[in-house]
GROMACS .gro file of C-alpha atoms in nm:
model
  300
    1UNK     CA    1   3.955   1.733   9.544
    2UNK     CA    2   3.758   2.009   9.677
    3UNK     CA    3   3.875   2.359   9.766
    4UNK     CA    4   3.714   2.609  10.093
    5UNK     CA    5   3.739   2.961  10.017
    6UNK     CA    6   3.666   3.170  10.338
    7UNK     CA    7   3.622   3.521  10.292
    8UNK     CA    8   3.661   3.762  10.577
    9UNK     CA    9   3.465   4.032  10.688
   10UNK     CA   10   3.519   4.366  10.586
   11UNK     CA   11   3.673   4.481  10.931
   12UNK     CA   12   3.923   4.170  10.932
   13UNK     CA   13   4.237   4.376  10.854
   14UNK     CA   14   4.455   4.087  10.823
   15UNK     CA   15   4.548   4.064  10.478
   16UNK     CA   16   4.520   4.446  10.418
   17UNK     CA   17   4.816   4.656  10.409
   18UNK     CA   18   4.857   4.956  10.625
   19UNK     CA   19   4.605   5.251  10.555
   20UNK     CA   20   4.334   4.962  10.471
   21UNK     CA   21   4.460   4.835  10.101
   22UNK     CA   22   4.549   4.508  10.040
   23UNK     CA   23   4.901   4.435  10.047
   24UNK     CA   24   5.146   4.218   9.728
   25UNK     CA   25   5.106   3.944   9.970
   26UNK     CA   26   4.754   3.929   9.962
   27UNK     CA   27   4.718   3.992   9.597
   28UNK     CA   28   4.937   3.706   9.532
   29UNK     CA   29   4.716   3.530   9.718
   30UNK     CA   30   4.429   3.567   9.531
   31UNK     CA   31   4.569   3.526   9.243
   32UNK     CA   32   4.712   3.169   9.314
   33UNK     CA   33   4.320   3.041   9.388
   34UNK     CA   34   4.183   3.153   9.133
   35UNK     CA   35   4.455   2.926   8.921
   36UNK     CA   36   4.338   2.654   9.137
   37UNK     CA   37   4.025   2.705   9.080
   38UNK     CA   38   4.041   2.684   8.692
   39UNK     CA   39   4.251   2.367   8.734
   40UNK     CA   40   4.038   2.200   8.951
   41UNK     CA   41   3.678   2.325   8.793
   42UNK     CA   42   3.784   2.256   8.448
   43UNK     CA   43   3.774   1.901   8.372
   44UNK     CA   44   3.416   1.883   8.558
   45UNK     CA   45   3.282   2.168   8.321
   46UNK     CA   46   3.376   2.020   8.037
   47UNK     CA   47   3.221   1.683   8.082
   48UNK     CA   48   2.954   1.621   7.853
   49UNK     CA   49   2.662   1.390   7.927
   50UNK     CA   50   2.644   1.075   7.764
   51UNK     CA   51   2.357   1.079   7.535
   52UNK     CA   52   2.475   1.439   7.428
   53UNK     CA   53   2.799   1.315   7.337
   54UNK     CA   54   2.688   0.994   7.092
   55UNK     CA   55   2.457   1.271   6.954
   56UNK     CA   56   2.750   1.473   6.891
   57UNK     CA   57   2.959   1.218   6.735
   58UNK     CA   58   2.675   1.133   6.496
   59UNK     CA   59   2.647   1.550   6.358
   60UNK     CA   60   3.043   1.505   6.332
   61UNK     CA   61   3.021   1.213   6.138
   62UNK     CA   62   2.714   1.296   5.902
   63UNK     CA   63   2.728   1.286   5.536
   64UNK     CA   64   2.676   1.599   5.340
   65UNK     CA   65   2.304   1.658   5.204
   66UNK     CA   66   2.181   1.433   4.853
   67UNK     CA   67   2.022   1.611   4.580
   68UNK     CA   68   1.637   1.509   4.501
   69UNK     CA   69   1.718   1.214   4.284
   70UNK     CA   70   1.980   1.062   4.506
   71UNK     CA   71   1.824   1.106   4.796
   72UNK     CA   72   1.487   0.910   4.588
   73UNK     CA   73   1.731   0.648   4.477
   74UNK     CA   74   1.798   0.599   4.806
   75UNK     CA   75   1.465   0.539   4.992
   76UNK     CA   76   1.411   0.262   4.710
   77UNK     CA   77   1.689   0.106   4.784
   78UNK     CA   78   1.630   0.119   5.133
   79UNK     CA   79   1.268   0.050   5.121
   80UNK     CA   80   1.301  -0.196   4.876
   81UNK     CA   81   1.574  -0.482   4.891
   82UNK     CA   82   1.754  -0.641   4.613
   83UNK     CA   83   1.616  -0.974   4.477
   84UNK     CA   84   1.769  -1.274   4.693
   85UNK     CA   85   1.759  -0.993   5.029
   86UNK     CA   86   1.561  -1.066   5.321
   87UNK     CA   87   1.438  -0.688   5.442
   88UNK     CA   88   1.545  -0.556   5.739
   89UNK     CA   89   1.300  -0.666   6.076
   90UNK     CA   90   1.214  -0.322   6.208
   91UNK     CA   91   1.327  -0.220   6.539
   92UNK     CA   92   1.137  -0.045   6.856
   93UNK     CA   93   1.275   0.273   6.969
   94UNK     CA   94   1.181   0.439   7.254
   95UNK     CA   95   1.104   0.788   7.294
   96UNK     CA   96   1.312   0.862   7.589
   97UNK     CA   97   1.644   0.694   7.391
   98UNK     CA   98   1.895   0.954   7.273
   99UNK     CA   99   1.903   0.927   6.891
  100UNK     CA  100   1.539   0.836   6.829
  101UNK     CA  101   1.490   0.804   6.454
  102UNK     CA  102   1.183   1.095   6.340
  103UNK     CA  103   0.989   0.812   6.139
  104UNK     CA  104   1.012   0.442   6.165
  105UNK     CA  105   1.121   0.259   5.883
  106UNK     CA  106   0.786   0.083   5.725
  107UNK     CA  107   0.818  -0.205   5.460
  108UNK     CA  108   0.625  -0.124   5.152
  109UNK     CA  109   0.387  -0.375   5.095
  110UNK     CA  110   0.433  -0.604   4.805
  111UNK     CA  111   0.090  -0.645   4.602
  112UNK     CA  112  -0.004  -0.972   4.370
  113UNK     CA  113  -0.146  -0.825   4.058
  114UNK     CA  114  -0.235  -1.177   3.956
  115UNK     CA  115  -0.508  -1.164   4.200
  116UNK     CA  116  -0.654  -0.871   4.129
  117UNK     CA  117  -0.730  -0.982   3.798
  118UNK     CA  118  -1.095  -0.945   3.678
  119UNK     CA  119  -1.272  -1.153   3.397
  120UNK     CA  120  -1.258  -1.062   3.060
  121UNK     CA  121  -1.477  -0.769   2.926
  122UNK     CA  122  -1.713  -0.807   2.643
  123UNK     CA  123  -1.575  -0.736   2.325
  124UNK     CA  124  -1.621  -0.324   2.160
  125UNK     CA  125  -1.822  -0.233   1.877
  126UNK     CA  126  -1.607  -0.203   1.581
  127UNK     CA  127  -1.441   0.167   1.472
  128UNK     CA  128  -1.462   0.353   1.169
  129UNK     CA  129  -1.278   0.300   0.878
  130UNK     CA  130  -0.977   0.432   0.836
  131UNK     CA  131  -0.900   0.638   0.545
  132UNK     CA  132  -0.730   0.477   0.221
  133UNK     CA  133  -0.339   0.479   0.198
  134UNK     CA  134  -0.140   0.565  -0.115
  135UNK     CA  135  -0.173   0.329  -0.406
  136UNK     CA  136   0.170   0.131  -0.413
  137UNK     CA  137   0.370   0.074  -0.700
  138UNK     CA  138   0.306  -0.208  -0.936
  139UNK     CA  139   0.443  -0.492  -0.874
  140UNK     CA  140   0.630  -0.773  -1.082
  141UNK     CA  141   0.493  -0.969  -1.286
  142UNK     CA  142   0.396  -1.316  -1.116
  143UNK     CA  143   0.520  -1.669  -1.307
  144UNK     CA  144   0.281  -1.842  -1.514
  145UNK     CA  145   0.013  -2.064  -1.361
  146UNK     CA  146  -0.031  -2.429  -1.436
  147UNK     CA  147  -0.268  -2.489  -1.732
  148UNK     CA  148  -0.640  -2.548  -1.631
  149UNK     CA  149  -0.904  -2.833  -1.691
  150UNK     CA  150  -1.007  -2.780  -2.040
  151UNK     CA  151  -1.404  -2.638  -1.971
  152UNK     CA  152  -1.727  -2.787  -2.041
  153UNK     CA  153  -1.900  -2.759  -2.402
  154UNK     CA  154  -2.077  -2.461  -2.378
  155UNK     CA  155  -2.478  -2.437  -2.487
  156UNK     CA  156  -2.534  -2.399  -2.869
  157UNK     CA  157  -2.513  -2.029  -3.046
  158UNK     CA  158  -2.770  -1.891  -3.311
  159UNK     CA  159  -2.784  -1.991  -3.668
  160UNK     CA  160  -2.582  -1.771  -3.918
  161UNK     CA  161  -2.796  -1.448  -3.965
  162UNK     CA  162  -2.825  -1.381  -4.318
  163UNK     CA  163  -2.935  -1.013  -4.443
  164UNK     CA  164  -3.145  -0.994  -4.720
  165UNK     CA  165  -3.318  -0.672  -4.927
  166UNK     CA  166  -3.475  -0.665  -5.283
  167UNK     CA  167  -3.753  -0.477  -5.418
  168UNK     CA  168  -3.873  -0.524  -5.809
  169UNK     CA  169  -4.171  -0.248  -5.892
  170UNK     CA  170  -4.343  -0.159  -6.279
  171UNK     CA  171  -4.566   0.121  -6.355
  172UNK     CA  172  -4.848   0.073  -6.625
  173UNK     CA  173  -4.941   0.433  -6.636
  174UNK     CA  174  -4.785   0.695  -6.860
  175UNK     CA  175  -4.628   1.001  -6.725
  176UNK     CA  176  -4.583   1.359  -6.834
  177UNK     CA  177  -4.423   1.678  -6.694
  178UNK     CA  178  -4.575   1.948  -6.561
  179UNK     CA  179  -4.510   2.287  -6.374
  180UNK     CA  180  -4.258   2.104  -6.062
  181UNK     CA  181  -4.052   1.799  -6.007
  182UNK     CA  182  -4.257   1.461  -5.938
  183UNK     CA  183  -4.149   1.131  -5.789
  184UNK     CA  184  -4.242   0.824  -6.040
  185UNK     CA  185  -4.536   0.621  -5.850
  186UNK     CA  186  -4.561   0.267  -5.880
  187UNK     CA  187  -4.835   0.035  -5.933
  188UNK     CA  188  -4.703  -0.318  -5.970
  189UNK     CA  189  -4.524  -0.486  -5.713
  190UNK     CA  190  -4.322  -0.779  -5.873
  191UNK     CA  191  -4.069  -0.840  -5.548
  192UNK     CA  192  -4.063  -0.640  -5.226
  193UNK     CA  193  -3.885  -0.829  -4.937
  194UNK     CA  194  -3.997  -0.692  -4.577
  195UNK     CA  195  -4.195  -0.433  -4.751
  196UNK     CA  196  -3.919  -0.180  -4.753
  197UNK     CA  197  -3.994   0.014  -5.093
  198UNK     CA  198  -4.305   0.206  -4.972
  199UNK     CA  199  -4.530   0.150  -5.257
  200UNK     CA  200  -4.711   0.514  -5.161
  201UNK     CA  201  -4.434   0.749  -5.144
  202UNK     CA  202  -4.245   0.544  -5.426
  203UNK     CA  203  -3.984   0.492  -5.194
  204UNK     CA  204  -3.717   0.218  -5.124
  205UNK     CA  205  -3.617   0.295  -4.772
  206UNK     CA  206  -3.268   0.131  -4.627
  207UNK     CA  207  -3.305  -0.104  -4.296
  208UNK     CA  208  -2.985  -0.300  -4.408
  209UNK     CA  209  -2.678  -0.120  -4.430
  210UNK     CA  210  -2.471  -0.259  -4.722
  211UNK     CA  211  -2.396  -0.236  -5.092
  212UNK     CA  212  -2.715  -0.224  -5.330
  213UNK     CA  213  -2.777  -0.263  -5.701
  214UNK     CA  214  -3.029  -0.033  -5.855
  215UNK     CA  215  -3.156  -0.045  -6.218
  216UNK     CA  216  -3.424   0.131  -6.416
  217UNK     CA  217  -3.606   0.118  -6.728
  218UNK     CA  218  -3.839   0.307  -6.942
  219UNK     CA  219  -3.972   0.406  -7.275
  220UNK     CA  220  -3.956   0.679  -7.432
  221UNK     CA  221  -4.230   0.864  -7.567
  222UNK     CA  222  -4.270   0.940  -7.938
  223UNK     CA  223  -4.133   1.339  -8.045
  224UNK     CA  224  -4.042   1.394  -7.697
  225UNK     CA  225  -3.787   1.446  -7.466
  226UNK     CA  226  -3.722   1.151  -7.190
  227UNK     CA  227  -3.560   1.340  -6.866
  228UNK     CA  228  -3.524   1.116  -6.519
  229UNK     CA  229  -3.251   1.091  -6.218
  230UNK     CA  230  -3.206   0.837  -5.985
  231UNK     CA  231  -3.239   1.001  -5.639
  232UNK     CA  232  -3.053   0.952  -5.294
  233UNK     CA  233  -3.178   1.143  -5.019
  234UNK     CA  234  -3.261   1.448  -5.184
  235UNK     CA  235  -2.946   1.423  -5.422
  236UNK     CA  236  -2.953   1.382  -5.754
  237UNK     CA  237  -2.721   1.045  -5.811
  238UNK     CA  238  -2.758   0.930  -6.220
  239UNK     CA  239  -2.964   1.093  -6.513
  240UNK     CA  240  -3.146   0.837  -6.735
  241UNK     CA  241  -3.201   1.079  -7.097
  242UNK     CA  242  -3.343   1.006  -7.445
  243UNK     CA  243  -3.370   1.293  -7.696
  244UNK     CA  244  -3.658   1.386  -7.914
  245UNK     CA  245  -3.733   1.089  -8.209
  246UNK     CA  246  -3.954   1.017  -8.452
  247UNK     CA  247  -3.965   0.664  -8.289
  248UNK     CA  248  -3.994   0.523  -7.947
  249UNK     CA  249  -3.748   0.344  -7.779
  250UNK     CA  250  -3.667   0.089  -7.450
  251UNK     CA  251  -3.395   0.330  -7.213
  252UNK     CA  252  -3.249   0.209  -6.932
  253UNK     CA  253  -3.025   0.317  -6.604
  254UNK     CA  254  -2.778   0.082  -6.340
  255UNK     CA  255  -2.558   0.158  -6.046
  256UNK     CA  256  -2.455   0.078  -5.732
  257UNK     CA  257  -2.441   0.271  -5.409
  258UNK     CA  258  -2.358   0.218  -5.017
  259UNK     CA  259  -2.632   0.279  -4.824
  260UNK     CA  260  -2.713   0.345  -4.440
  261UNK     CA  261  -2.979   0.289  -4.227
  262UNK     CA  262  -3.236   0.526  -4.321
  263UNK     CA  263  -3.130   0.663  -4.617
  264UNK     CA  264  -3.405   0.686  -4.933
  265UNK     CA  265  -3.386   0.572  -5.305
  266UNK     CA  266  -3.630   0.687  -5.526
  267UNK     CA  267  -3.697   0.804  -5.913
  268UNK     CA  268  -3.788   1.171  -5.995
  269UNK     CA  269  -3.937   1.297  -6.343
  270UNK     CA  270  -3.780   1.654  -6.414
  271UNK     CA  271  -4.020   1.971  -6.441
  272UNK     CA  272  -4.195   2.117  -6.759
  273UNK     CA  273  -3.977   2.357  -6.871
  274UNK     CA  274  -3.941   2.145  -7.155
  275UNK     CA  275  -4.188   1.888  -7.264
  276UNK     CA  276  -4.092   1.596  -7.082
  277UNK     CA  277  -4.271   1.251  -7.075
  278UNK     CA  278  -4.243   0.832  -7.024
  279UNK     CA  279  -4.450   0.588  -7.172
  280UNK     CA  280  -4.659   0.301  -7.111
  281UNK     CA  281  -5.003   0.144  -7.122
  282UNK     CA  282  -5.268  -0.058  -6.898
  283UNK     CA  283  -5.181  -0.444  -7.123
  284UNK     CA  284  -4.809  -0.371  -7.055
  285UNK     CA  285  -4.570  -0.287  -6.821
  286UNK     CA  286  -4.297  -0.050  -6.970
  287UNK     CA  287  -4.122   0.101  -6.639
  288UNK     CA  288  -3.966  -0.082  -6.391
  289UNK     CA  289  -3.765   0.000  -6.100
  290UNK     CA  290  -3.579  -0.284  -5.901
  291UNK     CA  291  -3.255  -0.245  -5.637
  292UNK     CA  292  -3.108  -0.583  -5.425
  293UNK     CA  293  -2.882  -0.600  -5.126
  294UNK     CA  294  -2.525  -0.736  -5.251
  295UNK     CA  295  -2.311  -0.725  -4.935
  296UNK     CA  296  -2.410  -0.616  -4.533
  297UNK     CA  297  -2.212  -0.377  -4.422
  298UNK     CA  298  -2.134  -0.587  -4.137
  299UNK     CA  299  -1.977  -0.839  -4.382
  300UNK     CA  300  -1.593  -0.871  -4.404
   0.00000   0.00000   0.00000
């Protein structure tokens, strides 16, 4: 349907009214084309081209925006298929097509790790040592182990020691007091085991710890006084005395101490503050002085 409007020129006075204005008649005129118009135009202006419309369709039917991890769930599973899925072949587009993807959708492509497996490296040097734990608690007691072979005889031990110590000494000399103490010197040795009485010093000195029996014996001088003690490391231990007499006589002195390694025995004759005096003579032996180890101190 097509519609001719003519328009007149401005001198036609046709559809004017008198004095030069148009008339109701022509007014109505107008009016009536102009209806025309819009129902004949209208369904042409509102066509829209093909292309535009699918493109339209598409915006109306679009899904609201994902959030990140949605929309990241979603390229995996789209770029990724499900085990026992074949993926998607891709398809050409062309660039002059209405709805032209922006990117084309590119398998990922799948790598073999087995393959790119390289030989085996040499082995490290070793690390330091760590530093010790906690000691645990104790544990239980374990059960009782079978009985073992019964060993081999073993090589043969030393003899039984046996300690021994004895001394026997006589002076043939006679003896008196004078201003200080003196130790009684020996002459005679009768017994002296290992050589411990030191016949110099008149000295038994202990290398056997143990019990020991000491005796001594004199004689006493006539009209005067016999004074003597049995010494023990500077310690007076027993008195042997006689008192003035018209007649000589045989005294004599026993005991028994414990002694230690070291320690000293000997016989003293006391100072002059009185006279003071033993006797004895060069064809006879008068003093005497012996001692004898009875039990070690390592003993039972």
């Amino acid at each position: 349907m097509s519609i001719v409007l003519r328009l007149r020129p401005p001198g036609d006075k046709r559809i004017q009214g008198p004095g030069g204005k148009m008339g109701s008649r022509g007014l109505g005129l107008v009016l009536a084309c102009c209806l025309l118009l819009t129902f004949a135009c209208g369904p042409v202006l509102g066509r829209v081209p093909p292309g535009q419309q699918e493109q339209q369709e598409q915006e109306g039917t679009r899904e609201p925006p994902l959030d990140p991890a949605e929309r990241t769930e979603e390229k995996h599973e789209k770029y990724n298929p499900k085990q026992g899925e074949e993926p998607t072949a891709s398809r050409c587009f062309r660039c002059c097509d209405p709805g032209t993807p922006v990117y084309q959708a590119i398998p990922v492509p799948q790598i073999n790790i087995t393959i790119l497996k390289g030989e085996k490296g040499d082995r490290g040097d070793r690390g330091l040592q760590g530093k010790y734990g906690k000691p645990g608690s104790v544990g239980a007691r374990g059960h009782v182990g079978p009985k073992g072979q019964k060993g081999s005889m073993g090589a043969p031990g030393d003899r039984c020691k046996n300690h021994y110590a004895a001394f026997s000494v006589g002076r043939k000399k006679p003896l008196h007091s004078n201003d200080y103490y003196q130790t009684v010197i020996f002459d005679t040795e009768f017994v002296n085991l290992y050589s411990h009485f030191n016949m110099f010093t008149g000295k038994f000195y202990c290398y056997v710890p143990g019990i020991y029996f000491f005796s001594l014996n004199v004689h006493t001088w006539n009209q005067k006084e016999t004074y003597l003690h049995i010494m023990k490391n500077g310690e007076e231990v027993v008195i042997l005395y006689a008192q003035v007499s018209d007649r000589s006589i045989m005294q004599s002195q026993s005991l028994m101490l414990e002694l230690q390694e070291q320690d000293e025995v000997w016989v003293r004759l006391f100072k002059g503050e009185r006279e003071n005096a033993i006797f004895s003579d060069e064809f006879d032996t008068y003093i005497t002085f012996s001692g004898y180890l009875v039990k070690h101190a390592a003993e039972p």
